[in-house]
Amino acid sequence: MKKKKIPLRKCIACAQGKTKKELIRVVRNNEQEVVVDPTGKTNGRGAYICSNIECIEIAQKGNKLSRALEVEVSNNIYEDLKNMVKS
């Protein structure tokens, strides 16, 4: 029997390929709002980031989420991500 291929997603900070369950998805929806997507099913342009503080800080310093989502990302989103990782 053939193994099912699991697609990998790339972290925008460290560029490592990981499964969806290992990453946090951030989405820009049609109203140009940026939200953290815990379900992974929200419509819109998405970007993935590792669930560790180091990658979140790299993304914040390099403004990588703004570049990936093609919209300005506030510091509140980065704080939400850090709080998700800590809890």
mmCIF file of N, CA and C in Angstrom, residues 28-79:
data_model
loop_
_atom_site.group_PDB
_atom_site.id
_atom_site.type_symbol
_atom_site.label_atom_id
_atom_site.label_comp_id
_atom_site.label_asym_id
_atom_site.label_seq_id
_atom_site.Cartn_x
_atom_site.Cartn_y
_atom_site.Cartn_z
ATOM 1 N N ARG A 28 -4.259 37.105 5.838
ATOM 2 C CA ARG A 28 -4.819 38.404 5.467
ATOM 3 C C ARG A 28 -6.122 38.104 4.734
ATOM 4 N N ASN A 29 -7.236 38.591 5.306
ATOM 5 C CA ASN A 29 -8.530 38.300 4.689
ATOM 6 C C ASN A 29 -8.897 39.368 3.655
ATOM 7 N N ASN A 30 -10.101 39.267 3.107
ATOM 8 C CA ASN A 30 -10.536 40.187 2.048
ATOM 9 C C ASN A 30 -10.650 41.631 2.509
ATOM 10 N N GLU A 31 -10.835 41.844 3.817
ATOM 11 C CA GLU A 31 -10.934 43.208 4.358
ATOM 12 C C GLU A 31 -9.562 43.775 4.721
ATOM 13 N N GLN A 32 -8.495 43.120 4.269
ATOM 14 C CA GLN A 32 -7.108 43.535 4.538
ATOM 15 C C GLN A 32 -6.745 43.463 6.021
ATOM 16 N N GLU A 33 -7.482 42.674 6.804
ATOM 17 C CA GLU A 33 -7.168 42.474 8.219
ATOM 18 C C GLU A 33 -6.242 41.274 8.343
ATOM 19 N N VAL A 34 -5.294 41.359 9.260
ATOM 20 C CA VAL A 34 -4.375 40.252 9.508
ATOM 21 C C VAL A 34 -4.792 39.579 10.810
ATOM 22 N N VAL A 35 -5.027 38.269 10.756
ATOM 23 C CA VAL A 35 -5.464 37.515 11.927
ATOM 24 C C VAL A 35 -4.680 36.209 12.023
ATOM 25 N N VAL A 36 -4.521 35.733 13.254
ATOM 26 C CA VAL A 36 -3.931 34.418 13.482
ATOM 27 C C VAL A 36 -5.026 33.387 13.246
ATOM 28 N N ASP A 37 -4.708 32.344 12.499
ATOM 29 C CA ASP A 37 -5.693 31.336 12.102
ATOM 30 C C ASP A 37 -5.386 29.994 12.777
ATOM 31 N N PRO A 38 -5.966 29.738 13.951
ATOM 32 C CA PRO A 38 -5.675 28.474 14.638
ATOM 33 C C PRO A 38 -6.251 27.243 13.928
ATOM 34 N N THR A 39 -7.316 27.420 13.140
ATOM 35 C CA THR A 39 -7.934 26.284 12.457
ATOM 36 C C THR A 39 -7.215 25.930 11.164
ATOM 37 N N GLY A 40 -6.560 26.900 10.548
ATOM 38 C CA GLY A 40 -5.880 26.661 9.282
ATOM 39 C C GLY A 40 -6.812 26.645 8.093
ATOM 40 N N LYS A 41 -8.045 27.116 8.272
ATOM 41 C CA LYS A 41 -9.036 27.040 7.200
ATOM 42 C C LYS A 41 -9.636 28.385 6.810
ATOM 43 N N THR A 42 -9.180 29.462 7.419
ATOM 44 C CA THR A 42 -9.720 30.780 7.107
ATOM 45 C C THR A 42 -9.351 31.163 5.677
ATOM 46 N N ASN A 43 -10.297 31.763 4.960
ATOM 47 C CA ASN A 43 -10.038 32.214 3.597
ATOM 48 C C ASN A 43 -9.098 33.402 3.600
ATOM 49 N N GLY A 44 -8.258 33.483 2.594
ATOM 50 C CA GLY A 44 -7.365 34.615 2.443
ATOM 51 C C GLY A 44 -5.940 34.174 2.173
ATOM 52 N N ARG A 45 -5.068 35.160 2.033
ATOM 53 C CA ARG A 45 -3.655 34.893 1.779
ATOM 54 C C ARG A 45 -2.997 34.508 3.099
ATOM 55 N N GLY A 46 -2.347 33.368 3.133
ATOM 56 C CA GLY A 46 -1.773 32.874 4.374
ATOM 57 C C GLY A 46 -0.263 32.798 4.345
ATOM 58 N N ALA A 47 0.319 32.839 5.531
ATOM 59 C CA ALA A 47 1.752 32.636 5.717
ATOM 60 C C ALA A 47 1.923 31.764 6.950
ATOM 61 N N TYR A 48 2.951 30.941 6.934
ATOM 62 C CA TYR A 48 3.189 30.015 8.036
ATOM 63 C C TYR A 48 4.453 30.402 8.780
ATOM 64 N N ILE A 49 4.420 30.196 10.111
ATOM 65 C CA ILE A 49 5.569 30.489 10.953
ATOM 66 C C ILE A 49 5.678 29.397 12.017
ATOM 67 N N CYS A 50 6.917 29.033 12.352
ATOM 68 C CA CYS A 50 7.155 27.998 13.373
ATOM 69 C C CYS A 50 6.572 28.439 14.709
ATOM 70 N N SER A 51 6.237 27.461 15.507
ATOM 71 C CA SER A 51 5.659 27.776 16.816
ATOM 72 C C SER A 51 6.760 27.854 17.878
ATOM 73 N N ASN A 52 7.740 28.722 17.629
ATOM 74 C CA ASN A 52 8.752 29.008 18.646
ATOM 75 C C ASN A 52 9.071 30.501 18.635
ATOM 76 N N ILE A 53 9.513 30.991 19.767
ATOM 77 C CA ILE A 53 9.748 32.429 19.956
ATOM 78 C C ILE A 53 10.822 32.952 19.004
ATOM 79 N N GLU A 54 11.862 32.150 18.759
ATOM 80 C CA GLU A 54 12.967 32.606 17.916
ATOM 81 C C GLU A 54 12.491 32.966 16.511
ATOM 82 N N CYS A 55 11.681 32.108 15.921
ATOM 83 C CA CYS A 55 11.185 32.375 14.563
ATOM 84 C C CYS A 55 10.261 33.590 14.533
ATOM 85 N N ILE A 56 9.457 33.750 15.567
ATOM 86 C CA ILE A 56 8.559 34.907 15.622
ATOM 87 C C ILE A 56 9.370 36.194 15.703
ATOM 88 N N GLU A 57 10.432 36.193 16.504
ATOM 89 C CA GLU A 57 11.275 37.386 16.620
ATOM 90 C C GLU A 57 12.037 37.671 15.331
ATOM 91 N N ILE A 58 12.502 36.634 14.640
ATOM 92 C CA ILE A 58 13.175 36.818 13.349
ATOM 93 C C ILE A 58 12.208 37.434 12.347
ATOM 94 N N ALA A 59 10.977 36.924 12.317
ATOM 95 C CA ALA A 59 9.966 37.446 11.395
ATOM 96 C C ALA A 59 9.634 38.899 11.710
ATOM 97 N N GLN A 60 9.595 39.241 13.000
ATOM 98 C CA GLN A 60 9.271 40.611 13.399
ATOM 99 C C GLN A 60 10.399 41.565 13.018
ATOM 100 N N LYS A 61 11.639 41.183 13.287
ATOM 101 C CA LYS A 61 12.781 42.048 12.969
ATOM 102 C C LYS A 61 12.932 42.258 11.469
ATOM 103 N N GLY A 62 12.699 41.205 10.699
ATOM 104 C CA GLY A 62 12.852 41.289 9.252
ATOM 105 C C GLY A 62 11.599 41.718 8.522
ATOM 106 N N ASN A 63 10.526 42.002 9.253
ATOM 107 C CA ASN A 63 9.258 42.422 8.649
ATOM 108 C C ASN A 63 8.758 41.391 7.627
ATOM 109 N N LYS A 64 8.978 40.120 7.929
ATOM 110 C CA LYS A 64 8.691 39.056 6.975
ATOM 111 C C LYS A 64 7.200 38.781 6.790
ATOM 112 N N LEU A 65 6.409 38.945 7.843
ATOM 113 C CA LEU A 65 4.959 38.740 7.697
ATOM 114 C C LEU A 65 4.350 39.789 6.776
ATOM 115 N N SER A 66 4.784 41.031 6.917
ATOM 116 C CA SER A 66 4.265 42.098 6.052
ATOM 117 C C SER A 66 4.583 41.805 4.592
ATOM 118 N N ARG A 67 5.780 41.317 4.344
ATOM 119 C CA ARG A 67 6.190 41.009 2.979
ATOM 120 C C ARG A 67 5.395 39.828 2.425
ATOM 121 N N ALA A 68 5.198 38.807 3.234
ATOM 122 C CA ALA A 68 4.497 37.607 2.770
ATOM 123 C C ALA A 68 3.011 37.860 2.538
ATOM 124 N N LEU A 69 2.400 38.677 3.404
ATOM 125 C CA LEU A 69 0.961 38.926 3.301
ATOM 126 C C LEU A 69 0.630 40.153 2.457
ATOM 127 N N GLU A 70 1.653 40.882 2.049
ATOM 128 C CA GLU A 70 1.497 42.069 1.197
ATOM 129 C C GLU A 70 0.604 43.125 1.828
ATOM 130 N N VAL A 71 0.730 43.303 3.152
ATOM 131 C CA VAL A 71 -0.014 44.317 3.892
ATOM 132 C C VAL A 71 0.764 44.600 5.172
ATOM 133 N N GLU A 72 0.582 45.787 5.744
ATOM 134 C CA GLU A 72 1.285 46.149 6.976
ATOM 135 C C GLU A 72 0.747 45.330 8.151
ATOM 136 N N VAL A 73 1.650 44.706 8.902
ATOM 137 C CA VAL A 73 1.279 43.876 10.048
ATOM 138 C C VAL A 73 1.659 44.610 11.323
ATOM 139 N N SER A 74 0.687 44.753 12.236
ATOM 140 C CA SER A 74 0.943 45.475 13.486
ATOM 141 C C SER A 74 1.691 44.587 14.479
ATOM 142 N N ASN A 75 2.282 45.223 15.479
ATOM 143 C CA ASN A 75 3.001 44.488 16.521
ATOM 144 C C ASN A 75 2.063 43.633 17.364
ATOM 145 N N ASN A 76 0.764 43.960 17.368
ATOM 146 C CA ASN A 76 -0.213 43.168 18.126
ATOM 147 C C ASN A 76 -0.257 41.718 17.640
ATOM 148 N N ILE A 77 -0.114 41.521 16.343
ATOM 149 C CA ILE A 77 -0.127 40.168 15.783
ATOM 150 C C ILE A 77 1.066 39.375 16.310
ATOM 151 N N TYR A 78 2.231 40.019 16.344
ATOM 152 C CA TYR A 78 3.420 39.333 16.861
ATOM 153 C C TYR A 78 3.259 39.007 18.346
ATOM 154 N N GLU A 79 2.639 39.909 19.097
ATOM 155 C CA GLU A 79 2.394 39.650 20.519
ATOM 156 C C GLU A 79 1.414 38.490 20.692
#
